Amino acid sequence: MLTKLDGTAKGGIVIAIAKELGVPVKLAGVGEGVDDLKAFDAKEYVEAII
């Protein structure tokens, strides 16, 4: 799970960590509450930051 997905510097590192450790990211926090957890789509995220 990735929380505080509010900037490319913070969120961008998740791709490298997931690749290095071989651990998938399933959820991303896009707000302050538990209802703000969304399914994480790496391709969609990368396209949004480039």
PDB file of N, CA and C in Angstrom:
ATOM      1  N   MET A   1       0.855  -1.169   0.000  1.00  0.00           N
ATOM      2  CA  MET A   1       0.000   0.000   0.000  1.00  0.00           C
ATOM      3  C   MET A   1       0.900   1.231   0.000  1.00  0.00           C
ATOM      4  N   LEU A   2       0.552   2.173  -0.823  1.00  0.00           N
ATOM      5  CA  LEU A   2       1.261   3.447  -0.896  1.00  0.00           C
ATOM      6  C   LEU A   2       0.355   4.530  -0.337  1.00  0.00           C
ATOM      7  N   THR A   3       0.846   5.231   0.685  1.00  0.00           N
ATOM      8  CA  THR A   3       0.061   6.331   1.246  1.00  0.00           C
ATOM      9  C   THR A   3       0.762   7.645   0.933  1.00  0.00           C
ATOM     10  N   LYS A   4       0.071   8.717   1.135  1.00  0.00           N
ATOM     11  CA  LYS A   4       0.595  10.057   0.851  1.00  0.00           C
ATOM     12  C   LYS A   4       1.035  10.182  -0.607  1.00  0.00           C
ATOM     13  N   LEU A   5       0.192   9.758  -1.503  1.00  0.00           N
ATOM     14  CA  LEU A   5       0.477   9.844  -2.936  1.00  0.00           C
ATOM     15  C   LEU A   5       0.148  11.251  -3.406  1.00  0.00           C
ATOM     16  N   ASP A   6       0.947  12.218  -2.942  1.00  0.00           N
ATOM     17  CA  ASP A   6       0.658  13.611  -3.254  1.00  0.00           C
ATOM     18  C   ASP A   6       1.770  14.297  -4.032  1.00  0.00           C
ATOM     19  N   GLY A   7       2.758  13.544  -4.452  1.00  0.00           N
ATOM     20  CA  GLY A   7       3.831  14.162  -5.222  1.00  0.00           C
ATOM     21  C   GLY A   7       4.619  13.120  -5.990  1.00  0.00           C
ATOM     22  N   THR A   8       5.178  13.530  -7.094  1.00  0.00           N
ATOM     23  CA  THR A   8       5.905  12.584  -7.930  1.00  0.00           C
ATOM     24  C   THR A   8       7.173  12.078  -7.245  1.00  0.00           C
ATOM     25  N   ALA A   9       7.817  12.902  -6.435  1.00  0.00           N
ATOM     26  CA  ALA A   9       9.037  12.456  -5.752  1.00  0.00           C
ATOM     27  C   ALA A   9       8.720  11.354  -4.758  1.00  0.00           C
ATOM     28  N   LYS A  10       7.648  11.501  -4.027  1.00  0.00           N
ATOM     29  CA  LYS A  10       7.257  10.483  -3.050  1.00  0.00           C
ATOM     30  C   LYS A  10       6.678   9.263  -3.747  1.00  0.00           C
ATOM     31  N   GLY A  11       5.754   9.473  -4.644  1.00  0.00           N
ATOM     32  CA  GLY A  11       5.071   8.373  -5.311  1.00  0.00           C
ATOM     33  C   GLY A  11       5.915   7.684  -6.357  1.00  0.00           C
ATOM     34  N   GLY A  12       6.796   8.422  -7.021  1.00  0.00           N
ATOM     35  CA  GLY A  12       7.602   7.849  -8.085  1.00  0.00           C
ATOM     36  C   GLY A  12       8.539   6.760  -7.617  1.00  0.00           C
ATOM     37  N   ILE A  13       8.998   6.843  -6.387  1.00  0.00           N
ATOM     38  CA  ILE A  13       9.928   5.852  -5.862  1.00  0.00           C
ATOM     39  C   ILE A  13       9.266   4.499  -5.682  1.00  0.00           C
ATOM     40  N   VAL A  14       7.946   4.475  -5.576  1.00  0.00           N
ATOM     41  CA  VAL A  14       7.252   3.196  -5.357  1.00  0.00           C
ATOM     42  C   VAL A  14       7.501   2.218  -6.502  1.00  0.00           C
ATOM     43  N   ILE A  15       7.642   2.708  -7.707  1.00  0.00           N
ATOM     44  CA  ILE A  15       7.882   1.827  -8.850  1.00  0.00           C
ATOM     45  C   ILE A  15       9.233   1.128  -8.688  1.00  0.00           C
ATOM     46  N   ALA A  16      10.254   1.875  -8.305  1.00  0.00           N
ATOM     47  CA  ALA A  16      11.587   1.296  -8.109  1.00  0.00           C
ATOM     48  C   ALA A  16      11.599   0.308  -6.943  1.00  0.00           C
ATOM     49  N   ILE A  17      10.941   0.653  -5.853  1.00  0.00           N
ATOM     50  CA  ILE A  17      10.911  -0.227  -4.689  1.00  0.00           C
ATOM     51  C   ILE A  17      10.185  -1.527  -5.029  1.00  0.00           C
ATOM     52  N   ALA A  18       9.040  -1.421  -5.679  1.00  0.00           N
ATOM     53  CA  ALA A  18       8.279  -2.610  -6.045  1.00  0.00           C
ATOM     54  C   ALA A  18       9.094  -3.517  -6.967  1.00  0.00           C
ATOM     55  N   LYS A  19       9.800  -2.922  -7.901  1.00  0.00           N
ATOM     56  CA  LYS A  19      10.615  -3.708  -8.828  1.00  0.00           C
ATOM     57  C   LYS A  19      11.788  -4.367  -8.100  1.00  0.00           C
ATOM     58  N   GLU A  20      12.469  -3.612  -7.268  1.00  0.00           N
ATOM     59  CA  GLU A  20      13.639  -4.119  -6.537  1.00  0.00           C
ATOM     60  C   GLU A  20      13.270  -5.260  -5.593  1.00  0.00           C
ATOM     61  N   LEU A  21      12.172  -5.096  -4.868  1.00  0.00           N
ATOM     62  CA  LEU A  21      11.772  -6.087  -3.875  1.00  0.00           C
ATOM     63  C   LEU A  21      10.851  -7.166  -4.432  1.00  0.00           C
ATOM     64  N   GLY A  22      10.315  -6.931  -5.624  1.00  0.00           N
ATOM     65  CA  GLY A  22       9.389  -7.896  -6.206  1.00  0.00           C
ATOM     66  C   GLY A  22       8.068  -7.964  -5.463  1.00  0.00           C
ATOM     67  N   VAL A  23       7.691  -6.836  -4.873  1.00  0.00           N
ATOM     68  CA  VAL A  23       6.461  -6.756  -4.085  1.00  0.00           C
ATOM     69  C   VAL A  23       5.473  -5.865  -4.822  1.00  0.00           C
ATOM     70  N   PRO A  24       4.283  -6.356  -5.118  1.00  0.00           N
ATOM     71  CA  PRO A  24       3.319  -5.515  -5.827  1.00  0.00           C
ATOM     72  C   PRO A  24       2.689  -4.463  -4.920  1.00  0.00           C
ATOM     73  N   VAL A  25       2.331  -3.345  -5.503  1.00  0.00           N
ATOM     74  CA  VAL A  25       1.578  -2.314  -4.793  1.00  0.00           C
ATOM     75  C   VAL A  25       0.119  -2.519  -5.184  1.00  0.00           C
ATOM     76  N   LYS A  26      -0.709  -2.775  -4.212  1.00  0.00           N
ATOM     77  CA  LYS A  26      -2.126  -3.057  -4.467  1.00  0.00           C
ATOM     78  C   LYS A  26      -3.031  -1.844  -4.283  1.00  0.00           C
ATOM     79  N   LEU A  27      -2.689  -0.997  -3.317  1.00  0.00           N
ATOM     80  CA  LEU A  27      -3.547   0.138  -2.981  1.00  0.00           C
ATOM     81  C   LEU A  27      -2.745   1.420  -2.901  1.00  0.00           C
ATOM     82  N   ALA A  28      -3.419   2.529  -3.204  1.00  0.00           N
ATOM     83  CA  ALA A  28      -2.808   3.850  -3.072  1.00  0.00           C
ATOM     84  C   ALA A  28      -3.783   4.751  -2.329  1.00  0.00           C
ATOM     85  N   GLY A  29      -3.254   5.503  -1.379  1.00  0.00           N
ATOM     86  CA  GLY A  29      -4.071   6.460  -0.642  1.00  0.00           C
ATOM     87  C   GLY A  29      -4.118   7.778  -1.391  1.00  0.00           C
ATOM     88  N   VAL A  30      -5.311   8.212  -1.725  1.00  0.00           N
ATOM     89  CA  VAL A  30      -5.463   9.450  -2.493  1.00  0.00           C
ATOM     90  C   VAL A  30      -6.138  10.550  -1.681  1.00  0.00           C
ATOM     91  N   GLY A  31      -6.296  10.295  -0.390  1.00  0.00           N
ATOM     92  CA  GLY A  31      -6.927  11.274   0.489  1.00  0.00           C
ATOM     93  C   GLY A  31      -6.574  10.978   1.927  1.00  0.00           C
ATOM     94  N   GLU A  32      -7.374  11.475   2.829  1.00  0.00           N
ATOM     95  CA  GLU A  32      -7.079  11.355   4.257  1.00  0.00           C
ATOM     96  C   GLU A  32      -7.729  10.164   4.942  1.00  0.00           C
ATOM     97  N   GLY A  33      -8.812   9.627   4.391  1.00  0.00           N
ATOM     98  CA  GLY A  33      -9.562   8.574   5.074  1.00  0.00           C
ATOM     99  C   GLY A  33      -9.391   7.201   4.466  1.00  0.00           C
ATOM    100  N   VAL A  34      -9.883   6.211   5.192  1.00  0.00           N
ATOM    101  CA  VAL A  34      -9.790   4.828   4.727  1.00  0.00           C
ATOM    102  C   VAL A  34     -10.579   4.629   3.430  1.00  0.00           C
ATOM    103  N   ASP A  35     -11.610   5.422   3.235  1.00  0.00           N
ATOM    104  CA  ASP A  35     -12.388   5.333   1.996  1.00  0.00           C
ATOM    105  C   ASP A  35     -11.632   5.907   0.804  1.00  0.00           C
ATOM    106  N   ASP A  36     -10.492   6.512   1.054  1.00  0.00           N
ATOM    107  CA  ASP A  36      -9.693   7.107  -0.011  1.00  0.00           C
ATOM    108  C   ASP A  36      -8.610   6.160  -0.535  1.00  0.00           C
ATOM    109  N   LEU A  37      -8.685   4.890  -0.167  1.00  0.00           N
ATOM    110  CA  LEU A  37      -7.765   3.889  -0.710  1.00  0.00           C
ATOM    111  C   LEU A  37      -8.334   3.396  -2.031  1.00  0.00           C
ATOM    112  N   LYS A  38      -7.509   3.445  -3.063  1.00  0.00           N
ATOM    113  CA  LYS A  38      -7.936   3.038  -4.406  1.00  0.00           C
ATOM    114  C   LYS A  38      -6.986   1.976  -4.940  1.00  0.00           C
ATOM    115  N   ALA A  39      -7.477   1.146  -5.837  1.00  0.00           N
ATOM    116  CA  ALA A  39      -6.609   0.165  -6.489  1.00  0.00           C
ATOM    117  C   ALA A  39      -5.505   0.916  -7.225  1.00  0.00           C
ATOM    118  N   PHE A  40      -4.258   0.437  -7.082  1.00  0.00           N
ATOM    119  CA  PHE A  40      -3.115   1.093  -7.702  1.00  0.00           C
ATOM    120  C   PHE A  40      -2.859   0.481  -9.076  1.00  0.00           C
ATOM    121  N   ASP A  41      -2.812   1.326 -10.083  1.00  0.00           N
ATOM    122  CA  ASP A  41      -2.498   0.912 -11.454  1.00  0.00           C
ATOM    123  C   ASP A  41      -1.192   1.589 -11.844  1.00  0.00           C
ATOM    124  N   ALA A  42      -0.109   0.824 -11.879  1.00  0.00           N
ATOM    125  CA  ALA A  42       1.221   1.385 -12.136  1.00  0.00           C
ATOM    126  C   ALA A  42       1.290   2.099 -13.483  1.00  0.00           C
ATOM    127  N   LYS A  43       0.724   1.498 -14.500  1.00  0.00           N
ATOM    128  CA  LYS A  43       0.783   2.114 -15.836  1.00  0.00           C
ATOM    129  C   LYS A  43       0.053   3.466 -15.816  1.00  0.00           C
ATOM    130  N   GLU A  44      -1.113   3.499 -15.238  1.00  0.00           N
ATOM    131  CA  GLU A  44      -1.890   4.741 -15.155  1.00  0.00           C
ATOM    132  C   GLU A  44      -1.121   5.804 -14.358  1.00  0.00           C
ATOM    133  N   TYR A  45      -0.479   5.388 -13.261  1.00  0.00           N
ATOM    134  CA  TYR A  45       0.268   6.325 -12.439  1.00  0.00           C
ATOM    135  C   TYR A  45       1.454   6.908 -13.202  1.00  0.00           C
ATOM    136  N   VAL A  46       2.216   6.052 -13.859  1.00  0.00           N
ATOM    137  CA  VAL A  46       3.384   6.511 -14.606  1.00  0.00           C
ATOM    138  C   VAL A  46       2.959   7.469 -15.728  1.00  0.00           C
ATOM    139  N   GLU A  47       1.897   7.136 -16.432  1.00  0.00           N
ATOM    140  CA  GLU A  47       1.414   8.012 -17.510  1.00  0.00           C
ATOM    141  C   GLU A  47       1.000   9.371 -16.956  1.00  0.00           C
ATOM    142  N   ALA A  48       0.469   9.407 -15.736  1.00  0.00           N
ATOM    143  CA  ALA A  48       0.014  10.656 -15.142  1.00  0.00           C
ATOM    144  C   ALA A  48       1.182  11.555 -14.736  1.00  0.00           C
ATOM    145  N   ILE A  49       2.344  10.958 -14.384  1.00  0.00           N
ATOM    146  CA  ILE A  49       3.445  11.795 -13.912  1.00  0.00           C
ATOM    147  C   ILE A  49       4.433  12.162 -15.006  1.00  0.00           C
ATOM    148  N   ILE A  50       4.317  11.550 -16.190  1.00  0.00           N
ATOM    149  CA  ILE A  50       5.231  11.927 -17.260  1.00  0.00           C
ATOM    150  C   ILE A  50       4.591  12.820 -18.285  1.00  0.00           C
TER     151      ILE A  50
END
